CSV table of C-alpha atoms and ligand atoms in Angstrom, one decimal:
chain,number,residue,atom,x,y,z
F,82,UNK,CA,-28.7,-1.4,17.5
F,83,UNK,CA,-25.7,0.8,18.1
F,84,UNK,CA,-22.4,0.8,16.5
F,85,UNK,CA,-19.3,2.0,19.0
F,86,UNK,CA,-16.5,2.1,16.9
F,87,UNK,CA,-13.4,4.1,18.2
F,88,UNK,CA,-11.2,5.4,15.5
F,89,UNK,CA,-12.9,6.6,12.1
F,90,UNK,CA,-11.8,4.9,9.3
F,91,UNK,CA,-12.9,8.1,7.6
F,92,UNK,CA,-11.9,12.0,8.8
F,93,UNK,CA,-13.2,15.1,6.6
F,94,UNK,CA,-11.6,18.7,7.8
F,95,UNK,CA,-13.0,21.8,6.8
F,96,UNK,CA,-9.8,23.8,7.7
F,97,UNK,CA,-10.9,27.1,8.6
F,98,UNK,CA,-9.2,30.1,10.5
F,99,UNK,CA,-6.1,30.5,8.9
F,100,UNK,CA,-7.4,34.4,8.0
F,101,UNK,CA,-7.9,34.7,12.0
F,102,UNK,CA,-5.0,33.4,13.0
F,103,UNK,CA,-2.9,35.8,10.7
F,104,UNK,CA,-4.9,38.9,12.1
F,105,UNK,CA,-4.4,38.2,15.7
F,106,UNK,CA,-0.8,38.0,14.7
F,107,UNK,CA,-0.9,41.6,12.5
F,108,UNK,CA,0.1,39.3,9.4
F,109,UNK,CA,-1.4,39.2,6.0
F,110,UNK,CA,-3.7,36.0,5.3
F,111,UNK,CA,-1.2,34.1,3.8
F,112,UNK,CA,0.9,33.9,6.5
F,113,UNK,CA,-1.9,31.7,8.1
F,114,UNK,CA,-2.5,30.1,5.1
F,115,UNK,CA,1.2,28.9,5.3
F,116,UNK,CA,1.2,28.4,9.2
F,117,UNK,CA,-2.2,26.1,8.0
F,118,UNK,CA,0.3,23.9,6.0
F,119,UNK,CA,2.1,23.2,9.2
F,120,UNK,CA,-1.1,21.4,10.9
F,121,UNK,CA,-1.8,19.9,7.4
F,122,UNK,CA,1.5,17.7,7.6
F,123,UNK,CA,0.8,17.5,11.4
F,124,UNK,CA,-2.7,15.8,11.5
F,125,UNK,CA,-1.9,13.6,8.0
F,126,UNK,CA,1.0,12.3,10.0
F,127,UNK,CA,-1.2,11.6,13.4
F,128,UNK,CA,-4.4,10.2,11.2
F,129,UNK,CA,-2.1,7.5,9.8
F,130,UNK,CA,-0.6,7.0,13.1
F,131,UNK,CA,-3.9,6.4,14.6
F,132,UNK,CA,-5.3,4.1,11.5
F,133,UNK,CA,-7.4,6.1,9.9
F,134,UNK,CA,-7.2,5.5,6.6
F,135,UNK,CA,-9.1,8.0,4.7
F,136,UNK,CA,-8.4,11.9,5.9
F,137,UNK,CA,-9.9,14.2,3.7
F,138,UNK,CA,-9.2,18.0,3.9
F,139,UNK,CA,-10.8,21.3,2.5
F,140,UNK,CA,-8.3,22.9,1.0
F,141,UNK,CA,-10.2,25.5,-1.4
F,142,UNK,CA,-13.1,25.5,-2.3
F,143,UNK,CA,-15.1,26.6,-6.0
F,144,UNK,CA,-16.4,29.9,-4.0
F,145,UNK,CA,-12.6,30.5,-3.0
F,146,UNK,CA,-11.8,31.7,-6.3
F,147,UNK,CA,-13.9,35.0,-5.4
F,148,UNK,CA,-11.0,36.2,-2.9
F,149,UNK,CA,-8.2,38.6,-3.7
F,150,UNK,CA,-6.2,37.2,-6.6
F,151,UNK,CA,-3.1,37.4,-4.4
F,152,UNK,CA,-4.2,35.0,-2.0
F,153,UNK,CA,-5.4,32.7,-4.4
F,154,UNK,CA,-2.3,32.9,-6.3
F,155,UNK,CA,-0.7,32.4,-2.5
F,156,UNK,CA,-3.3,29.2,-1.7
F,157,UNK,CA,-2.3,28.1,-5.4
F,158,UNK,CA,1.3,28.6,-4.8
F,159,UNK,CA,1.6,27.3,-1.4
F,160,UNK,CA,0.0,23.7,-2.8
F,161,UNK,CA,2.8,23.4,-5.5
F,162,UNK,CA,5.4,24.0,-2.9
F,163,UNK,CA,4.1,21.8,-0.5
F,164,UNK,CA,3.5,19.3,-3.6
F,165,UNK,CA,6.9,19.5,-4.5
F,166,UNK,CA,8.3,19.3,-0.8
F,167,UNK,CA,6.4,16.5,0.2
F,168,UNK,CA,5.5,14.3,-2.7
F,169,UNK,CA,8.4,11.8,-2.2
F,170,UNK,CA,8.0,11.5,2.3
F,171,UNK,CA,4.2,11.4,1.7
F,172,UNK,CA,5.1,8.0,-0.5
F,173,UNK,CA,7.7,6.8,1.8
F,174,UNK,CA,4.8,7.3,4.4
F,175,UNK,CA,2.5,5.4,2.7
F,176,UNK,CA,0.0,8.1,2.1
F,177,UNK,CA,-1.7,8.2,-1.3
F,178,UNK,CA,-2.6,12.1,-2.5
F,179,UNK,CA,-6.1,12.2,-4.5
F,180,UNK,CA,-6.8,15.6,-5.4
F,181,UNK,CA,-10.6,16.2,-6.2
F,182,UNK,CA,-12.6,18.4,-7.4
F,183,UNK,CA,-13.3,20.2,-10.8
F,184,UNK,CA,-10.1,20.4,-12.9
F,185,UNK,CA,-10.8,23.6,-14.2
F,186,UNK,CA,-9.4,27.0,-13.6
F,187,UNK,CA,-6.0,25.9,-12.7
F,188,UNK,CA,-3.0,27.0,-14.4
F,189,UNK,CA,-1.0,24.4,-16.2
F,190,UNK,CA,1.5,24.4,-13.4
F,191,UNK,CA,-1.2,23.8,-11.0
F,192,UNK,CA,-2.8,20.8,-13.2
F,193,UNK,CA,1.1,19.6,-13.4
F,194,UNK,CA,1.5,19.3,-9.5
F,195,UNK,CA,-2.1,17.6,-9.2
F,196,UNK,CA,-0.6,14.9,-11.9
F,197,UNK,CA,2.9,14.8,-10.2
F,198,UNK,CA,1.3,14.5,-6.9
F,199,UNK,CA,-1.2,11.5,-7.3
F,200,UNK,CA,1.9,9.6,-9.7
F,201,UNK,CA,4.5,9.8,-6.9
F,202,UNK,CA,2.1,8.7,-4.0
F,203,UNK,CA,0.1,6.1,-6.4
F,204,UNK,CA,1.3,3.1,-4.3
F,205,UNK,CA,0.3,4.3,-1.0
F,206,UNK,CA,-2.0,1.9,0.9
F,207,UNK,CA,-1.9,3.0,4.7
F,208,UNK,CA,-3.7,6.5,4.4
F,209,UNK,CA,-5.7,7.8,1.8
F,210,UNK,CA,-5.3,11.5,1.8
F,211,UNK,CA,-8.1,13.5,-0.7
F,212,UNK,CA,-7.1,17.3,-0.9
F,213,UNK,CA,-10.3,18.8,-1.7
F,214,UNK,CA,-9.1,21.4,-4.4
F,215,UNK,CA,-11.9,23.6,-6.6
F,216,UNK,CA,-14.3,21.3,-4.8
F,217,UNK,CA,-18.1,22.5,-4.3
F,218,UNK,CA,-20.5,19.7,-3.0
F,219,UNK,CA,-23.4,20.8,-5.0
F,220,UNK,CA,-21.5,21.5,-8.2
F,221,UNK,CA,-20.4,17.6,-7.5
F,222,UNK,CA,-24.2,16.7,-7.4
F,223,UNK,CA,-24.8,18.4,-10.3
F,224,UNK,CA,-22.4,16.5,-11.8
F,225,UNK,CA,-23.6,13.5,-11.3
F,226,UNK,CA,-26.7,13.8,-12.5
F,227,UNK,CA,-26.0,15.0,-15.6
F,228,UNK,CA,-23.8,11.7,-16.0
F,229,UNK,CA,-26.7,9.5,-14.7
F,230,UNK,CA,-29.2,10.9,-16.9
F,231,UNK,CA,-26.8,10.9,-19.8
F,232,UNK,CA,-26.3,7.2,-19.8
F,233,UNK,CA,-30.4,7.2,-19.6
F,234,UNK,CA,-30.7,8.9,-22.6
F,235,UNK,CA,-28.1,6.6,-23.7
F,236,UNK,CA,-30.3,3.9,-23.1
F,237,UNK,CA,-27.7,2.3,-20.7
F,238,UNK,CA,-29.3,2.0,-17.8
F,239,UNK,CA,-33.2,2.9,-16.0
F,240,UNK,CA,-34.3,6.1,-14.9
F,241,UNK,CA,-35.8,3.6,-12.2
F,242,UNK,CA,-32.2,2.0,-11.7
F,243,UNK,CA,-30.7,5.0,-10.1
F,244,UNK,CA,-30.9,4.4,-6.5
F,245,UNK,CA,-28.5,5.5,-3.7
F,246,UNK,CA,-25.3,3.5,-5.0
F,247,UNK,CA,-25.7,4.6,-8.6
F,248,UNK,CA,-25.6,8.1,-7.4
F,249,UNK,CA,-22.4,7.5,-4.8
F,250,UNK,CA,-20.8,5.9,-7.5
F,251,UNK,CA,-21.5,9.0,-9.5
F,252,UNK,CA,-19.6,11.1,-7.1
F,253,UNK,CA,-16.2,12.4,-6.8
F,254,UNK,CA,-15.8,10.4,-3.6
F,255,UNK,CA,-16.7,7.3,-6.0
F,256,UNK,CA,-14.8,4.2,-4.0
F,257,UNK,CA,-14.1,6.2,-0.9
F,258,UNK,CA,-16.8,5.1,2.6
F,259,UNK,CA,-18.3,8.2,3.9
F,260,UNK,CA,-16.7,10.3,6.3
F,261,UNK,CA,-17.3,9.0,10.4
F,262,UNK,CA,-16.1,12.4,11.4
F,263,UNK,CA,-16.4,15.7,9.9
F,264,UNK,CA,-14.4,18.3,12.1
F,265,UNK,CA,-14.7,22.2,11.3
F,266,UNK,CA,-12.3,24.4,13.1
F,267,UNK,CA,-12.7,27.9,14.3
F,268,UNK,CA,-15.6,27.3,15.9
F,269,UNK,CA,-18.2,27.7,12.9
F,270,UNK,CA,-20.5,25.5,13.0
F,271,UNK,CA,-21.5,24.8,9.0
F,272,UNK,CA,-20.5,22.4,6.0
F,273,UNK,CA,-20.3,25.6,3.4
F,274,UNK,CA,-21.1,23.1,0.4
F,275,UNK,CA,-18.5,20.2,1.6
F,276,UNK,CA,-19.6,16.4,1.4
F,277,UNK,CA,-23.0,17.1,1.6
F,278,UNK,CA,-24.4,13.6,0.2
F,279,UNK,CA,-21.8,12.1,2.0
F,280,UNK,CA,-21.9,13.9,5.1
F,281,UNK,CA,-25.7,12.3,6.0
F,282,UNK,CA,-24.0,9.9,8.9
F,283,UNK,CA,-21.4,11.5,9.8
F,284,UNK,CA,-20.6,12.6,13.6
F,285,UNK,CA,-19.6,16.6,13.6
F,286,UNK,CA,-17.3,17.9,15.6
F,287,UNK,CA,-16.1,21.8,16.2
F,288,UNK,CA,-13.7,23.1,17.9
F,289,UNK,CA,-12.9,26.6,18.5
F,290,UNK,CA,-9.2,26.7,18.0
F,291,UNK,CA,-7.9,28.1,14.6
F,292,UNK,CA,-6.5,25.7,12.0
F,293,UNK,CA,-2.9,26.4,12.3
F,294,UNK,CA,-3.2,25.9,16.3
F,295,UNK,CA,-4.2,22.6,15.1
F,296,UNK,CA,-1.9,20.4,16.3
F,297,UNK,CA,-1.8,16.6,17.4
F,298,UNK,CA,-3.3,17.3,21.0
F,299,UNK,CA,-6.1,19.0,19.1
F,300,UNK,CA,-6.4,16.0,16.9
F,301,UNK,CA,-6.2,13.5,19.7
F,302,UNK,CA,-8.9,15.5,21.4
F,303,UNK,CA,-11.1,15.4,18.2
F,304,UNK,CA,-10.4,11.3,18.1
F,305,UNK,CA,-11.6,11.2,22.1
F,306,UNK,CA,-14.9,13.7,21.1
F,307,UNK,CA,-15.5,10.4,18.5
F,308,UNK,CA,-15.0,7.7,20.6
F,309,UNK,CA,-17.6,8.7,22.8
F,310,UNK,CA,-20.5,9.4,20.2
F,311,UNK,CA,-23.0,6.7,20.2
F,312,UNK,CA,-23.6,6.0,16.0
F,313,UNK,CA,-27.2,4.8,15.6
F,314,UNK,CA,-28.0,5.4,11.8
F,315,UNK,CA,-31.9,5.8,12.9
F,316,UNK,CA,-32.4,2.8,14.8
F,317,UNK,CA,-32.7,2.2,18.0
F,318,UNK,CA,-30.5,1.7,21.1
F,319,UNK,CA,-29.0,-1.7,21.6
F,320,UNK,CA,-29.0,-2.4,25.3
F,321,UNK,CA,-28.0,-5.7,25.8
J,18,FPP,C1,-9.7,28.6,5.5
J,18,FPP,O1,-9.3,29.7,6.3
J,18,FPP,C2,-8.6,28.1,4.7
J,18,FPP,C3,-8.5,28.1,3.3
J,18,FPP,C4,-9.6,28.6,2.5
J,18,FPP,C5,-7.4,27.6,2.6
J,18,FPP,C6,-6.7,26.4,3.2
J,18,FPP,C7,-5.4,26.2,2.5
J,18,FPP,C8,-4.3,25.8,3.0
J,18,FPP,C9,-4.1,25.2,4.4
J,18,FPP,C10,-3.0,25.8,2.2
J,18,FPP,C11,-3.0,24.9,1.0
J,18,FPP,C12,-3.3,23.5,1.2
J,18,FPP,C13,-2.6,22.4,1.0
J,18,FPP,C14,-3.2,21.1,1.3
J,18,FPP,C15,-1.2,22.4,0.6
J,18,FPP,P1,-9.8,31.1,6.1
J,18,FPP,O2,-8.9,31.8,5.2
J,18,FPP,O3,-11.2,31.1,5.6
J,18,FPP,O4,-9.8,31.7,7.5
J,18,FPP,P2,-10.7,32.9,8.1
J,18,FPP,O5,-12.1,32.3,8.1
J,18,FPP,O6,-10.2,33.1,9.5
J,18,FPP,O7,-10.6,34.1,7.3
């Protein structure tokens, strides 16, 4: 049995290259950080154009805290502008912002965008947009089971009760399907700690060119590269 469906309902981007991109360019990093922002609004826009309606994105993750303080004060920076900027056509678009990840670290400023943010696009019910934001996959799993075995202890629930939906429901992602499509650009070819429970059926896809040369062509190309994967979740092929 084989399932051929054409457009994800689900999207995960590990954004990578901005770095790149500003080097080839002899500009600092956050220069491609900001040209990064530019594909961001690009592909959000094309995802709910093509009916996907959950696109999540890696936008920086826990071990991104151990880079220069300027560029995390630039990454930090460069979400409260964009959260500030687009809050109010994201809602008119119909996209809902969930940030997620750990809400630690973060300056009160930060904390106060990630509030304004998922208040002003509450409504939204054509895209579901989840900025990945101090977000480490493991750190997630750890996580939940510290909360599964808590309510053990607790005596609300069986250590033989957890099974695979207990733990999903234990996750960040809690109410969101898995990603169809995880796309890394740059060319690297690894999930650095990103969805990794939820990655387990997902198609992969890598492209070489740098996240701000994303653009809708790239993204269209990426939708194509999907539509011609054969899903079989470990069963067999249907021929008839
Ligand atoms: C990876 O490229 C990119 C990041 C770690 C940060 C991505 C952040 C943004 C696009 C801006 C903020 C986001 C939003 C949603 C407003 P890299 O720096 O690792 O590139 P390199 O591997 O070429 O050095």
């Amino acid at each position: 049995m084989s399932k051929r469906v054409t457009i994800p309902t689900h999207i995960a981007i590990i954004m990578d290259g901005n770095g790149r991109w500003a080097k080839q360019r002899g500009k600092e990093r956050y220069e491609g950080h900001l040209a990064g922002v530019k594909s961001v609004r690009t592909v959000v826009e094309a995802a709910a154009r093509a009916g996907v309606k959950y696109l999540t994105l890696y936008a920086f993750s826990t071990e991104n805290w151990g880079r220069p303080t300027a560029e995390v004060d630039a990454i930090m920076e460069l979400f409260c502008r964009t959260v500030v900027g687009e809050g109010e056509t994201l809602a008119a678009q119909g996209v809902r912002v969930k940030i997620m990840g750990e809400r630690t670290r973060f300056s009160a400023t930060v904390l106060e965008m990630i509030d304004r943010i998922e208040t002003t696009t509450a409504a939204g019910d054509r895209l579901t947009l989840v900025l990945a934001f101090n977000y480490s996959s493991r750190r997630e799993m750890v996580l939940a089971m510290q909360s599964l075995a808590e309510r053990v202890a607790a005596g609300q629930m069986r250590a033989e009760d957890i099974d695979e939906e207990a733990v999903a429901a234990s996750l960040m992602t809690n109410g969101i399907p898995d990603p169809d499509l995880i796309i890394r650009t740059s060319g690297e070819c690894r999930l650095s700690n990103f969805l990794l429970w939820q990655a387990s059926y997902a198609e992969f896809y890598f492209p070489e060119v740098l996240w701000p040369d994303f653009d809708e062509r790239a993204f269209a190309e990426a939708l194509e590269a999907y539509a011609g994967r054969d899903r079989r979740y470990g069963l067999v092929k249907d021929e008839s």
